[in-house]
Amino acid sequence: ALKKTMALTPQVLMCGKASPGGVHCLGFLDRRLLWSLATKRPLSLDISRCESCRPAVFAWLQQEVTACNDALARAGKKTIALVHVKPAPPQPKKPRKVERRSFFQALFHSTAEGLQEIAEAQIERSFRFDASAWLRKQQAEACELFCGLALRDGCTACGLCTVVCPTGAVVLERGEHAALHFAGASCTGCNLCALHCPQGALELVPHFAGQREFPLDR
């Protein structure tokens, strides 16, 4: 759905109630995803139906859009416009008439393989959207909307932070110029790196300040 949104001119992100091609719900959006979309091209967002459908999602989106717009304005970029997209007229569905007797005859005379195919066809497959992977693919630049990392004295370069990081946002470079590299756009703010640091040398900070490399004293 995000790929379809990026192909639109202008970009308009909406839910399925506004357009059959929209996402199921806009509640998955956060300020980081909005920033990544809006910094590439001007973005419009239709949340006009959210307040009556899911009030909590509506409040969340208002908060995230406001935060993203503040950052966009400070960066001199066009802010996200809130719009109301007129719903497309419903497409008439042609009813498929199936005789009850024919259906059960086909069912009971099916082979085991046929029954398996019928059962598999009824399984609804759903896929989880991985925001961090999408942001990495878009090569999004981190800003103050993303989390930052602070490194205090005491780091022993054990590398445990890189092992527990689920998105690969923390990378340890060993050798003569040992350093800890941090990819702010990939960080989800889970805080696992800081919680598992044996020396308590890592701290996740709420706003990315631009530091991506932390040289390590041998």
mmCIF file with all atom_site columns, C-alpha atoms in Angstrom:
data_model
loop_
_atom_site.group_PDB
_atom_site.id
_atom_site.type_symbol
_atom_site.label_atom_id
_atom_site.label_alt_id
_atom_site.label_comp_id
_atom_site.label_asym_id
_atom_site.label_entity_id
_atom_site.label_seq_id
_atom_site.pdbx_PDB_ins_code
_atom_site.Cartn_x
_atom_site.Cartn_y
_atom_site.Cartn_z
_atom_site.occupancy
_atom_site.B_iso_or_equiv
_atom_site.pdbx_formal_charge
_atom_site.auth_seq_id
_atom_site.auth_comp_id
_atom_site.auth_asym_id
_atom_site.auth_atom_id
_atom_site.pdbx_PDB_model_num
ATOM 1   C CA . ALA A 1 1   ? 0.000   0.000   0.000  1.00 0.00 ? 1   ALA A CA 1
ATOM 2   C CA . LEU A 1 2   ? 2.879   2.395   0.769  1.00 0.00 ? 2   LEU A CA 1
ATOM 3   C CA . LYS A 1 3   ? 4.417   1.588   -2.622 1.00 0.00 ? 3   LYS A CA 1
ATOM 4   C CA . LYS A 1 4   ? 1.095   2.451   -4.288 1.00 0.00 ? 4   LYS A CA 1
ATOM 5   C CA . THR A 1 5   ? 0.950   5.683   -2.302 1.00 0.00 ? 5   THR A CA 1
ATOM 6   C CA . MET A 1 6   ? 4.420   6.701   -3.456 1.00 0.00 ? 6   MET A CA 1
ATOM 7   C CA . ALA A 1 7   ? 3.369   6.078   -7.074 1.00 0.00 ? 7   ALA A CA 1
ATOM 8   C CA . LEU A 1 8   ? 0.429   8.495   -6.799 1.00 0.00 ? 8   LEU A CA 1
ATOM 9   C CA . THR A 1 9   ? 0.776   12.098  -7.956 1.00 0.00 ? 9   THR A CA 1
ATOM 10  C CA . PRO A 1 10  ? 0.280   13.725  -5.560 1.00 0.00 ? 10  PRO A CA 1
ATOM 11  C CA . GLN A 1 11  ? 0.900   11.189  -2.794 1.00 0.00 ? 11  GLN A CA 1
ATOM 12  C CA . VAL A 1 12  ? -2.308  10.492  -0.876 1.00 0.00 ? 12  VAL A CA 1
ATOM 13  C CA . LEU A 1 13  ? -2.407  7.925   1.901  1.00 0.00 ? 13  LEU A CA 1
ATOM 14  C CA . MET A 1 14  ? -5.875  6.677   2.842  1.00 0.00 ? 14  MET A CA 1
ATOM 15  C CA . CYS A 1 15  ? -7.669  3.697   4.328  1.00 0.00 ? 15  CYS A CA 1
ATOM 16  C CA . GLY A 1 16  ? -9.896  1.161   2.618  1.00 0.00 ? 16  GLY A CA 1
ATOM 17  C CA . LYS A 1 17  ? -13.024 3.118   3.525  1.00 0.00 ? 17  LYS A CA 1
ATOM 18  C CA . ALA A 1 18  ? -11.874 5.953   1.272  1.00 0.00 ? 18  ALA A CA 1
ATOM 19  C CA . SER A 1 19  ? -10.549 3.782   -1.535 1.00 0.00 ? 19  SER A CA 1
ATOM 20  C CA . PRO A 1 20  ? -10.543 0.038   -2.260 1.00 0.00 ? 20  PRO A CA 1
ATOM 21  C CA . GLY A 1 21  ? -6.794  0.357   -2.879 1.00 0.00 ? 21  GLY A CA 1
ATOM 22  C CA . GLY A 1 22  ? -6.142  1.913   0.538  1.00 0.00 ? 22  GLY A CA 1
ATOM 23  C CA . VAL A 1 23  ? -4.637  0.207   3.565  1.00 0.00 ? 23  VAL A CA 1
ATOM 24  C CA . HIS A 1 24  ? -6.850  -1.662  6.031  1.00 0.00 ? 24  HIS A CA 1
ATOM 25  C CA . CYS A 1 25  ? -6.184  0.913   8.760  1.00 0.00 ? 25  CYS A CA 1
ATOM 26  C CA . LEU A 1 26  ? -3.859  3.912   9.049  1.00 0.00 ? 26  LEU A CA 1
ATOM 27  C CA . GLY A 1 27  ? -3.080  3.118   12.683 1.00 0.00 ? 27  GLY A CA 1
ATOM 28  C CA . PHE A 1 28  ? 0.279   1.554   11.757 1.00 0.00 ? 28  PHE A CA 1
ATOM 29  C CA . LEU A 1 29  ? 1.664   4.959   10.761 1.00 0.00 ? 29  LEU A CA 1
ATOM 30  C CA . ASP A 1 30  ? 4.043   6.825   13.017 1.00 0.00 ? 30  ASP A CA 1
ATOM 31  C CA . ARG A 1 31  ? 6.076   10.015  12.681 1.00 0.00 ? 31  ARG A CA 1
ATOM 32  C CA . ARG A 1 32  ? 9.089   8.152   11.267 1.00 0.00 ? 32  ARG A CA 1
ATOM 33  C CA . LEU A 1 33  ? 7.130   6.584   8.397  1.00 0.00 ? 33  LEU A CA 1
ATOM 34  C CA . LEU A 1 34  ? 5.373   9.872   7.684  1.00 0.00 ? 34  LEU A CA 1
ATOM 35  C CA . TRP A 1 35  ? 8.725   11.668  7.614  1.00 0.00 ? 35  TRP A CA 1
ATOM 36  C CA . SER A 1 36  ? 10.150  9.151   5.151  1.00 0.00 ? 36  SER A CA 1
ATOM 37  C CA . LEU A 1 37  ? 7.188   9.591   2.803  1.00 0.00 ? 37  LEU A CA 1
ATOM 38  C CA . ALA A 1 38  ? 6.864   13.363  3.120  1.00 0.00 ? 38  ALA A CA 1
ATOM 39  C CA . THR A 1 39  ? 10.554  14.186  2.630  1.00 0.00 ? 39  THR A CA 1
ATOM 40  C CA . LYS A 1 40  ? 10.580  12.553  -0.808 1.00 0.00 ? 40  LYS A CA 1
ATOM 41  C CA . ARG A 1 41  ? 7.485   14.264  -2.216 1.00 0.00 ? 41  ARG A CA 1
ATOM 42  C CA . PRO A 1 42  ? 4.568   16.300  -0.814 1.00 0.00 ? 42  PRO A CA 1
ATOM 43  C CA . LEU A 1 43  ? 2.199   14.014  1.085  1.00 0.00 ? 43  LEU A CA 1
ATOM 44  C CA . SER A 1 44  ? -1.535  14.223  1.783  1.00 0.00 ? 44  SER A CA 1
ATOM 45  C CA . LEU A 1 45  ? -3.312  12.091  4.371  1.00 0.00 ? 45  LEU A CA 1
ATOM 46  C CA . ASP A 1 46  ? -7.012  11.315  4.691  1.00 0.00 ? 46  ASP A CA 1
ATOM 47  C CA . ILE A 1 47  ? -7.876  10.604  8.334  1.00 0.00 ? 47  ILE A CA 1
ATOM 48  C CA . SER A 1 48  ? -11.388 12.074  8.080  1.00 0.00 ? 48  SER A CA 1
ATOM 49  C CA . ARG A 1 49  ? -13.063 8.714   8.681  1.00 0.00 ? 49  ARG A CA 1
ATOM 50  C CA . CYS A 1 50  ? -10.829 7.647   11.583 1.00 0.00 ? 50  CYS A CA 1
ATOM 51  C CA . GLU A 1 51  ? -12.603 9.657   14.287 1.00 0.00 ? 51  GLU A CA 1
ATOM 52  C CA . SER A 1 52  ? -15.894 7.799   13.853 1.00 0.00 ? 52  SER A CA 1
ATOM 53  C CA . CYS A 1 53  ? -14.275 4.444   13.017 1.00 0.00 ? 53  CYS A CA 1
ATOM 54  C CA . ARG A 1 54  ? -11.500 4.241   15.651 1.00 0.00 ? 54  ARG A CA 1
ATOM 55  C CA . PRO A 1 55  ? -11.186 7.302   17.931 1.00 0.00 ? 55  PRO A CA 1
ATOM 56  C CA . ALA A 1 56  ? -7.920  6.075   19.496 1.00 0.00 ? 56  ALA A CA 1
ATOM 57  C CA . VAL A 1 57  ? -6.322  5.732   16.044 1.00 0.00 ? 57  VAL A CA 1
ATOM 58  C CA . PHE A 1 58  ? -7.582  9.207   15.130 1.00 0.00 ? 58  PHE A CA 1
ATOM 59  C CA . ALA A 1 59  ? -5.963  10.724  18.250 1.00 0.00 ? 59  ALA A CA 1
ATOM 60  C CA . TRP A 1 60  ? -2.726  8.829   17.569 1.00 0.00 ? 60  TRP A CA 1
ATOM 61  C CA . LEU A 1 61  ? -2.553  10.004  13.954 1.00 0.00 ? 61  LEU A CA 1
ATOM 62  C CA . GLN A 1 62  ? -3.223  13.622  14.922 1.00 0.00 ? 62  GLN A CA 1
ATOM 63  C CA . GLN A 1 63  ? -0.328  13.445  17.386 1.00 0.00 ? 63  GLN A CA 1
ATOM 64  C CA . GLU A 1 64  ? 2.068   11.821  14.889 1.00 0.00 ? 64  GLU A CA 1
ATOM 65  C CA . VAL A 1 65  ? 1.146   14.150  12.011 1.00 0.00 ? 65  VAL A CA 1
ATOM 66  C CA . THR A 1 66  ? 1.637   17.205  14.242 1.00 0.00 ? 66  THR A CA 1
ATOM 67  C CA . ALA A 1 67  ? 5.077   15.994  15.376 1.00 0.00 ? 67  ALA A CA 1
ATOM 68  C CA . CYS A 1 68  ? 6.113   15.192  11.804 1.00 0.00 ? 68  CYS A CA 1
ATOM 69  C CA . ASN A 1 69  ? 4.833   18.525  10.479 1.00 0.00 ? 69  ASN A CA 1
ATOM 70  C CA . ASP A 1 70  ? 6.807   20.407  13.128 1.00 0.00 ? 70  ASP A CA 1
ATOM 71  C CA . ALA A 1 71  ? 9.981   18.620  12.019 1.00 0.00 ? 71  ALA A CA 1
ATOM 72  C CA . LEU A 1 72  ? 9.196   19.155  8.326  1.00 0.00 ? 72  LEU A CA 1
ATOM 73  C CA . ALA A 1 73  ? 8.640   22.875  8.906  1.00 0.00 ? 73  ALA A CA 1
ATOM 74  C CA . ARG A 1 74  ? 11.966  23.192  10.749 1.00 0.00 ? 74  ARG A CA 1
ATOM 75  C CA . ALA A 1 75  ? 13.677  21.394  7.870  1.00 0.00 ? 75  ALA A CA 1
ATOM 76  C CA . GLY A 1 76  ? 12.110  23.789  5.352  1.00 0.00 ? 76  GLY A CA 1
ATOM 77  C CA . LYS A 1 77  ? 10.022  21.044  3.733  1.00 0.00 ? 77  LYS A CA 1
ATOM 78  C CA . LYS A 1 78  ? 6.346   21.026  2.818  1.00 0.00 ? 78  LYS A CA 1
ATOM 79  C CA . THR A 1 79  ? 4.130   19.784  5.636  1.00 0.00 ? 79  THR A CA 1
ATOM 80  C CA . ILE A 1 80  ? 1.590   16.971  5.371  1.00 0.00 ? 80  ILE A CA 1
ATOM 81  C CA . ALA A 1 81  ? -1.827  18.119  4.187  1.00 0.00 ? 81  ALA A CA 1
ATOM 82  C CA . LEU A 1 82  ? -4.953  16.593  5.711  1.00 0.00 ? 82  LEU A CA 1
ATOM 83  C CA . VAL A 1 83  ? -7.574  16.009  3.021  1.00 0.00 ? 83  VAL A CA 1
ATOM 84  C CA . HIS A 1 84  ? -10.929 14.309  2.559  1.00 0.00 ? 84  HIS A CA 1
ATOM 85  C CA . VAL A 1 85  ? -11.036 11.963  -0.415 1.00 0.00 ? 85  VAL A CA 1
ATOM 86  C CA . LYS A 1 86  ? -14.469 11.415  -1.909 1.00 0.00 ? 86  LYS A CA 1
ATOM 87  C CA . PRO A 1 87  ? -15.265 7.693   -1.671 1.00 0.00 ? 87  PRO A CA 1
ATOM 88  C CA . ALA A 1 88  ? -15.334 5.827   -4.944 1.00 0.00 ? 88  ALA A CA 1
ATOM 89  C CA . PRO A 1 89  ? -18.753 4.466   -5.994 1.00 0.00 ? 89  PRO A CA 1
ATOM 90  C CA . PRO A 1 90  ? -19.153 0.802   -5.020 1.00 0.00 ? 90  PRO A CA 1
ATOM 91  C CA . GLN A 1 91  ? -18.600 -1.654  -7.809 1.00 0.00 ? 91  GLN A CA 1
ATOM 92  C CA . PRO A 1 92  ? -21.540 -4.023  -8.332 1.00 0.00 ? 92  PRO A CA 1
ATOM 93  C CA . LYS A 1 93  ? -20.665 -7.608  -7.576 1.00 0.00 ? 93  LYS A CA 1
ATOM 94  C CA . LYS A 1 94  ? -22.019 -10.314 -9.796 1.00 0.00 ? 94  LYS A CA 1
ATOM 95  C CA . PRO A 1 95  ? -23.463 -13.056 -7.605 1.00 0.00 ? 95  PRO A CA 1
ATOM 96  C CA . ARG A 1 96  ? -22.045 -16.464 -8.290 1.00 0.00 ? 96  ARG A CA 1
ATOM 97  C CA . LYS A 1 97  ? -24.841 -18.993 -8.264 1.00 0.00 ? 97  LYS A CA 1
ATOM 98  C CA . VAL A 1 98  ? -23.828 -22.413 -7.038 1.00 0.00 ? 98  VAL A CA 1
ATOM 99  C CA . GLU A 1 99  ? -26.341 -25.219 -6.763 1.00 0.00 ? 99  GLU A CA 1
ATOM 100 C CA . ARG A 1 100 ? -26.294 -26.709 -3.266 1.00 0.00 ? 100 ARG A CA 1
ATOM 101 C CA . ARG A 1 101 ? -26.586 -30.256 -4.639 1.00 0.00 ? 101 ARG A CA 1
ATOM 102 C CA . SER A 1 102 ? -23.743 -29.677 -7.138 1.00 0.00 ? 102 SER A CA 1
ATOM 103 C CA . PHE A 1 103 ? -21.515 -28.266 -4.424 1.00 0.00 ? 103 PHE A CA 1
ATOM 104 C CA . PHE A 1 104 ? -21.884 -31.258 -2.114 1.00 0.00 ? 104 PHE A CA 1
ATOM 105 C CA . GLN A 1 105 ? -21.543 -33.724 -4.986 1.00 0.00 ? 105 GLN A CA 1
ATOM 106 C CA . ALA A 1 106 ? -18.260 -32.082 -5.950 1.00 0.00 ? 106 ALA A CA 1
ATOM 107 C CA . LEU A 1 107 ? -17.147 -31.989 -2.320 1.00 0.00 ? 107 LEU A CA 1
ATOM 108 C CA . PHE A 1 108 ? -17.826 -35.643 -1.517 1.00 0.00 ? 108 PHE A CA 1
ATOM 109 C CA . HIS A 1 109 ? -16.400 -36.895 -4.802 1.00 0.00 ? 109 HIS A CA 1
ATOM 110 C CA . SER A 1 110 ? -13.183 -34.897 -4.415 1.00 0.00 ? 110 SER A CA 1
ATOM 111 C CA . THR A 1 111 ? -9.897  -36.650 -3.979 1.00 0.00 ? 111 THR A CA 1
ATOM 112 C CA . ALA A 1 112 ? -7.822  -36.143 -0.843 1.00 0.00 ? 112 ALA A CA 1
ATOM 113 C CA . GLU A 1 113 ? -5.650  -33.718 -2.785 1.00 0.00 ? 113 GLU A CA 1
ATOM 114 C CA . GLY A 1 114 ? -8.713  -31.772 -3.880 1.00 0.00 ? 114 GLY A CA 1
ATOM 115 C CA . LEU A 1 115 ? -9.999  -31.510 -0.324 1.00 0.00 ? 115 LEU A CA 1
ATOM 116 C CA . GLN A 1 116 ? -6.604  -30.261 0.797  1.00 0.00 ? 116 GLN A CA 1
ATOM 117 C CA . GLU A 1 117 ? -6.714  -27.573 -1.877 1.00 0.00 ? 117 GLU A CA 1
ATOM 118 C CA . ILE A 1 118 ? -10.180 -26.515 -0.701 1.00 0.00 ? 118 ILE A CA 1
ATOM 119 C CA . ALA A 1 119 ? -8.979  -26.301 2.890  1.00 0.00 ? 119 ALA A CA 1
ATOM 120 C CA . GLU A 1 120 ? -5.880  -24.325 1.959  1.00 0.00 ? 120 GLU A CA 1
ATOM 121 C CA . ALA A 1 121 ? -7.985  -21.882 -0.041 1.00 0.00 ? 121 ALA A CA 1
ATOM 122 C CA . GLN A 1 122 ? -9.927  -21.026 3.124  1.00 0.00 ? 122 GLN A CA 1
ATOM 123 C CA . ILE A 1 123 ? -6.808  -20.065 5.078  1.00 0.00 ? 123 ILE A CA 1
ATOM 124 C CA . GLU A 1 124 ? -6.473  -16.312 5.373  1.00 0.00 ? 124 GLU A CA 1
ATOM 125 C CA . ARG A 1 125 ? -2.821  -15.368 5.156  1.00 0.00 ? 125 ARG A CA 1
ATOM 126 C CA . SER A 1 126 ? -1.745  -12.107 6.748  1.00 0.00 ? 126 SER A CA 1
ATOM 127 C CA . PHE A 1 127 ? 1.685   -10.493 6.756  1.00 0.00 ? 127 PHE A CA 1
ATOM 128 C CA . ARG A 1 128 ? 3.173   -8.185  9.374  1.00 0.00 ? 128 ARG A CA 1
ATOM 129 C CA . PHE A 1 129 ? 4.415   -4.837  8.129  1.00 0.00 ? 129 PHE A CA 1
ATOM 130 C CA . ASP A 1 130 ? 8.033   -4.301  9.178  1.00 0.00 ? 130 ASP A CA 1
ATOM 131 C CA . ALA A 1 131 ? 8.458   -0.531  9.467  1.00 0.00 ? 131 ALA A CA 1
ATOM 132 C CA . SER A 1 132 ? 12.209  -0.687  10.097 1.00 0.00 ? 132 SER A CA 1
ATOM 133 C CA . ALA A 1 133 ? 12.833  -2.845  7.034  1.00 0.00 ? 133 ALA A CA 1
ATOM 134 C CA . TRP A 1 134 ? 10.739  -0.493  4.922  1.00 0.00 ? 134 TRP A CA 1
ATOM 135 C CA . LEU A 1 135 ? 12.606  2.554   6.198  1.00 0.00 ? 135 LEU A CA 1
ATOM 136 C CA . ARG A 1 136 ? 15.954  0.902   5.439  1.00 0.00 ? 136 ARG A CA 1
ATOM 137 C CA . LYS A 1 137 ? 14.796  0.087   1.922  1.00 0.00 ? 137 LYS A CA 1
ATOM 138 C CA . GLN A 1 138 ? 13.730  3.700   1.415  1.00 0.00 ? 138 GLN A CA 1
ATOM 139 C CA . GLN A 1 139 ? 17.101  4.875   2.758  1.00 0.00 ? 139 GLN A CA 1
ATOM 140 C CA . ALA A 1 140 ? 15.303  7.286   5.048  1.00 0.00 ? 140 ALA A CA 1
ATOM 141 C CA . GLU A 1 141 ? 17.429  9.935   6.719  1.00 0.00 ? 141 GLU A CA 1
ATOM 142 C CA . ALA A 1 142 ? 17.029  10.103  10.489 1.00 0.00 ? 142 ALA A CA 1
ATOM 143 C CA . CYS A 1 143 ? 15.985  13.380  12.092 1.00 0.00 ? 143 CYS A CA 1
ATOM 144 C CA . GLU A 1 144 ? 14.875  14.447  15.585 1.00 0.00 ? 144 GLU A CA 1
ATOM 145 C CA . LEU A 1 145 ? 11.770  12.244  15.206 1.00 0.00 ? 145 LEU A CA 1
ATOM 146 C CA . PHE A 1 146 ? 14.001  9.167   15.496 1.00 0.00 ? 146 PHE A CA 1
ATOM 147 C CA . CYS A 1 147 ? 15.749  7.872   18.604 1.00 0.00 ? 147 CYS A CA 1
ATOM 148 C CA . GLY A 1 148 ? 19.410  8.608   19.243 1.00 0.00 ? 148 GLY A CA 1
ATOM 149 C CA . LEU A 1 149 ? 22.197  6.786   21.041 1.00 0.00 ? 149 LEU A CA 1
ATOM 150 C CA . ALA A 1 150 ? 24.612  7.966   23.727 1.00 0.00 ? 150 ALA A CA 1
ATOM 151 C CA . LEU A 1 151 ? 27.764  6.077   24.710 1.00 0.00 ? 151 LEU A CA 1
ATOM 152 C CA . ARG A 1 152 ? 29.328  6.625   28.109 1.00 0.00 ? 152 ARG A CA 1
ATOM 153 C CA . ASP A 1 153 ? 32.723  5.510   29.397 1.00 0.00 ? 153 ASP A CA 1
ATOM 154 C CA . GLY A 1 154 ? 33.096  1.853   30.221 1.00 0.00 ? 154 GLY A CA 1
ATOM 155 C CA . CYS A 1 155 ? 32.287  0.201   26.871 1.00 0.00 ? 155 CYS A CA 1
ATOM 156 C CA . THR A 1 156 ? 34.413  -2.940  26.448 1.00 0.00 ? 156 THR A CA 1
ATOM 157 C CA . ALA A 1 157 ? 33.363  -3.622  22.819 1.00 0.00 ? 157 ALA A CA 1
ATOM 158 C CA . CYS A 1 158 ? 31.818  -6.944  23.843 1.00 0.00 ? 158 CYS A CA 1
ATOM 159 C CA . GLY A 1 159 ? 29.321  -6.633  20.993 1.00 0.00 ? 159 GLY A CA 1
ATOM 160 C CA . LEU A 1 160 ? 26.275  -7.811  22.954 1.00 0.00 ? 160 LEU A CA 1
ATOM 161 C CA . CYS A 1 161 ? 24.318  -4.719  21.901 1.00 0.00 ? 161 CYS A CA 1
ATOM 162 C CA . THR A 1 162 ? 24.735  -5.689  18.236 1.00 0.00 ? 162 THR A CA 1
ATOM 163 C CA . VAL A 1 163 ? 23.527  -9.217  18.971 1.00 0.00 ? 163 VAL A CA 1
ATOM 164 C CA . VAL A 1 164 ? 20.294  -8.211  20.708 1.00 0.00 ? 164 VAL A CA 1
ATOM 165 C CA . CYS A 1 165 ? 19.384  -5.354  18.335 1.00 0.00 ? 165 CYS A CA 1
ATOM 166 C CA . PRO A 1 166 ? 16.480  -6.764  16.265 1.00 0.00 ? 166 PRO A CA 1
ATOM 167 C CA . THR A 1 167 ? 16.900  -4.335  13.341 1.00 0.00 ? 167 THR A CA 1
ATOM 168 C CA . GLY A 1 168 ? 20.685  -4.099  12.990 1.00 0.00 ? 168 GLY A CA 1
ATOM 169 C CA . ALA A 1 169 ? 20.694  -0.447  14.035 1.00 0.00 ? 169 ALA A CA 1
ATOM 170 C CA . VAL A 1 170 ? 23.845  -0.980  16.141 1.00 0.00 ? 170 VAL A CA 1
ATOM 171 C CA . VAL A 1 171 ? 26.975  -2.324  14.429 1.00 0.00 ? 171 VAL A CA 1
ATOM 172 C CA . LEU A 1 172 ? 30.375  -2.880  16.021 1.00 0.00 ? 172 LEU A CA 1
ATOM 173 C CA . GLU A 1 173 ? 33.497  -2.321  13.952 1.00 0.00 ? 173 GLU A CA 1
ATOM 174 C CA . ARG A 1 174 ? 36.582  -3.966  15.429 1.00 0.00 ? 174 ARG A CA 1
ATOM 175 C CA . GLY A 1 175 ? 40.214  -3.473  14.568 1.00 0.00 ? 175 GLY A CA 1
ATOM 176 C CA . GLU A 1 176 ? 42.568  -0.508  14.698 1.00 0.00 ? 176 GLU A CA 1
ATOM 177 C CA . HIS A 1 177 ? 39.749  2.024   14.348 1.00 0.00 ? 177 HIS A CA 1
ATOM 178 C CA . ALA A 1 178 ? 37.165  0.314   16.537 1.00 0.00 ? 178 ALA A CA 1
ATOM 179 C CA . ALA A 1 179 ? 33.846  2.110   16.647 1.00 0.00 ? 179 ALA A CA 1
ATOM 180 C CA . LEU A 1 180 ? 30.160  1.601   17.336 1.00 0.00 ? 180 LEU A CA 1
ATOM 181 C CA . HIS A 1 181 ? 27.985  2.611   14.398 1.00 0.00 ? 181 HIS A CA 1
ATOM 182 C CA . PHE A 1 182 ? 24.374  3.630   14.883 1.00 0.00 ? 182 PHE A CA 1
ATOM 183 C CA . ALA A 1 183 ? 21.709  3.808   12.155 1.00 0.00 ? 183 ALA A CA 1
ATOM 184 C CA . GLY A 1 184 ? 19.026  6.045   13.601 1.00 0.00 ? 184 GLY A CA 1
ATOM 185 C CA . ALA A 1 185 ? 16.522  5.355   10.816 1.00 0.00 ? 185 ALA A CA 1
ATOM 186 C CA . SER A 1 186 ? 16.563  1.633   11.671 1.00 0.00 ? 186 SER A CA 1
ATOM 187 C CA . CYS A 1 187 ? 16.131  2.061   15.430 1.00 0.00 ? 187 CYS A CA 1
ATOM 188 C CA . THR A 1 188 ? 12.664  1.250   16.781 1.00 0.00 ? 188 THR A CA 1
ATOM 189 C CA . GLY A 1 189 ? 13.388  2.513   20.299 1.00 0.00 ? 189 GLY A CA 1
ATOM 190 C CA . CYS A 1 190 ? 12.995  -0.937  21.880 1.00 0.00 ? 190 CYS A CA 1
ATOM 191 C CA . ASN A 1 191 ? 15.950  -0.144  24.228 1.00 0.00 ? 191 ASN A CA 1
ATOM 192 C CA . LEU A 1 192 ? 17.240  -3.737  24.176 1.00 0.00 ? 192 LEU A CA 1
ATOM 193 C CA . CYS A 1 193 ? 20.798  -2.576  23.478 1.00 0.00 ? 193 CYS A CA 1
ATOM 194 C CA . ALA A 1 194 ? 20.910  -0.387  26.588 1.00 0.00 ? 194 ALA A CA 1
ATOM 195 C CA . LEU A 1 195 ? 19.118  -2.910  28.804 1.00 0.00 ? 195 LEU A CA 1
ATOM 196 C CA . HIS A 1 196 ? 21.573  -5.691  27.900 1.00 0.00 ? 196 HIS A CA 1
ATOM 197 C CA . CYS A 1 197 ? 24.812  -3.686  28.077 1.00 0.00 ? 197 CYS A CA 1
ATOM 198 C CA . PRO A 1 198 ? 26.872  -5.361  30.871 1.00 0.00 ? 198 PRO A CA 1
ATOM 199 C CA . GLN A 1 199 ? 28.667  -2.085  31.613 1.00 0.00 ? 199 GLN A CA 1
ATOM 200 C CA . GLY A 1 200 ? 25.615  0.171   31.424 1.00 0.00 ? 200 GLY A CA 1
ATOM 201 C CA . ALA A 1 201 ? 27.509  2.255   28.883 1.00 0.00 ? 201 ALA A CA 1
ATOM 202 C CA . LEU A 1 202 ? 24.680  2.659   26.374 1.00 0.00 ? 202 LEU A CA 1
ATOM 203 C CA . GLU A 1 203 ? 21.706  4.972   26.647 1.00 0.00 ? 203 GLU A CA 1
ATOM 204 C CA . LEU A 1 204 ? 18.865  5.435   24.193 1.00 0.00 ? 204 LEU A CA 1
ATOM 205 C CA . VAL A 1 205 ? 17.847  9.087   23.929 1.00 0.00 ? 205 VAL A CA 1
ATOM 206 C CA . PRO A 1 206 ? 14.481  10.274  22.605 1.00 0.00 ? 206 PRO A CA 1
ATOM 207 C CA . HIS A 1 207 ? 15.815  12.466  19.791 1.00 0.00 ? 207 HIS A CA 1
ATOM 208 C CA . PHE A 1 208 ? 18.455  11.748  17.163 1.00 0.00 ? 208 PHE A CA 1
ATOM 209 C CA . ALA A 1 209 ? 21.096  14.507  17.187 1.00 0.00 ? 209 ALA A CA 1
ATOM 210 C CA . GLY A 1 210 ? 23.094  13.353  14.187 1.00 0.00 ? 210 GLY A CA 1
ATOM 211 C CA . GLN A 1 211 ? 25.794  11.231  15.810 1.00 0.00 ? 211 GLN A CA 1
ATOM 212 C CA . ARG A 1 212 ? 26.187  7.956   13.930 1.00 0.00 ? 212 ARG A CA 1
ATOM 213 C CA . GLU A 1 213 ? 29.691  6.885   14.935 1.00 0.00 ? 213 GLU A CA 1
ATOM 214 C CA . PHE A 1 214 ? 31.145  6.371   18.409 1.00 0.00 ? 214 PHE A CA 1
ATOM 215 C CA . PRO A 1 215 ? 34.917  5.711   18.388 1.00 0.00 ? 215 PRO A CA 1
ATOM 216 C CA . LEU A 1 216 ? 36.033  3.192   21.012 1.00 0.00 ? 216 LEU A CA 1
ATOM 217 C CA . ASP A 1 217 ? 39.185  3.636   23.046 1.00 0.00 ? 217 ASP A CA 1
ATOM 218 C CA . ARG A 1 218 ? 41.274  0.486   22.670 1.00 0.00 ? 218 ARG A CA 1
#
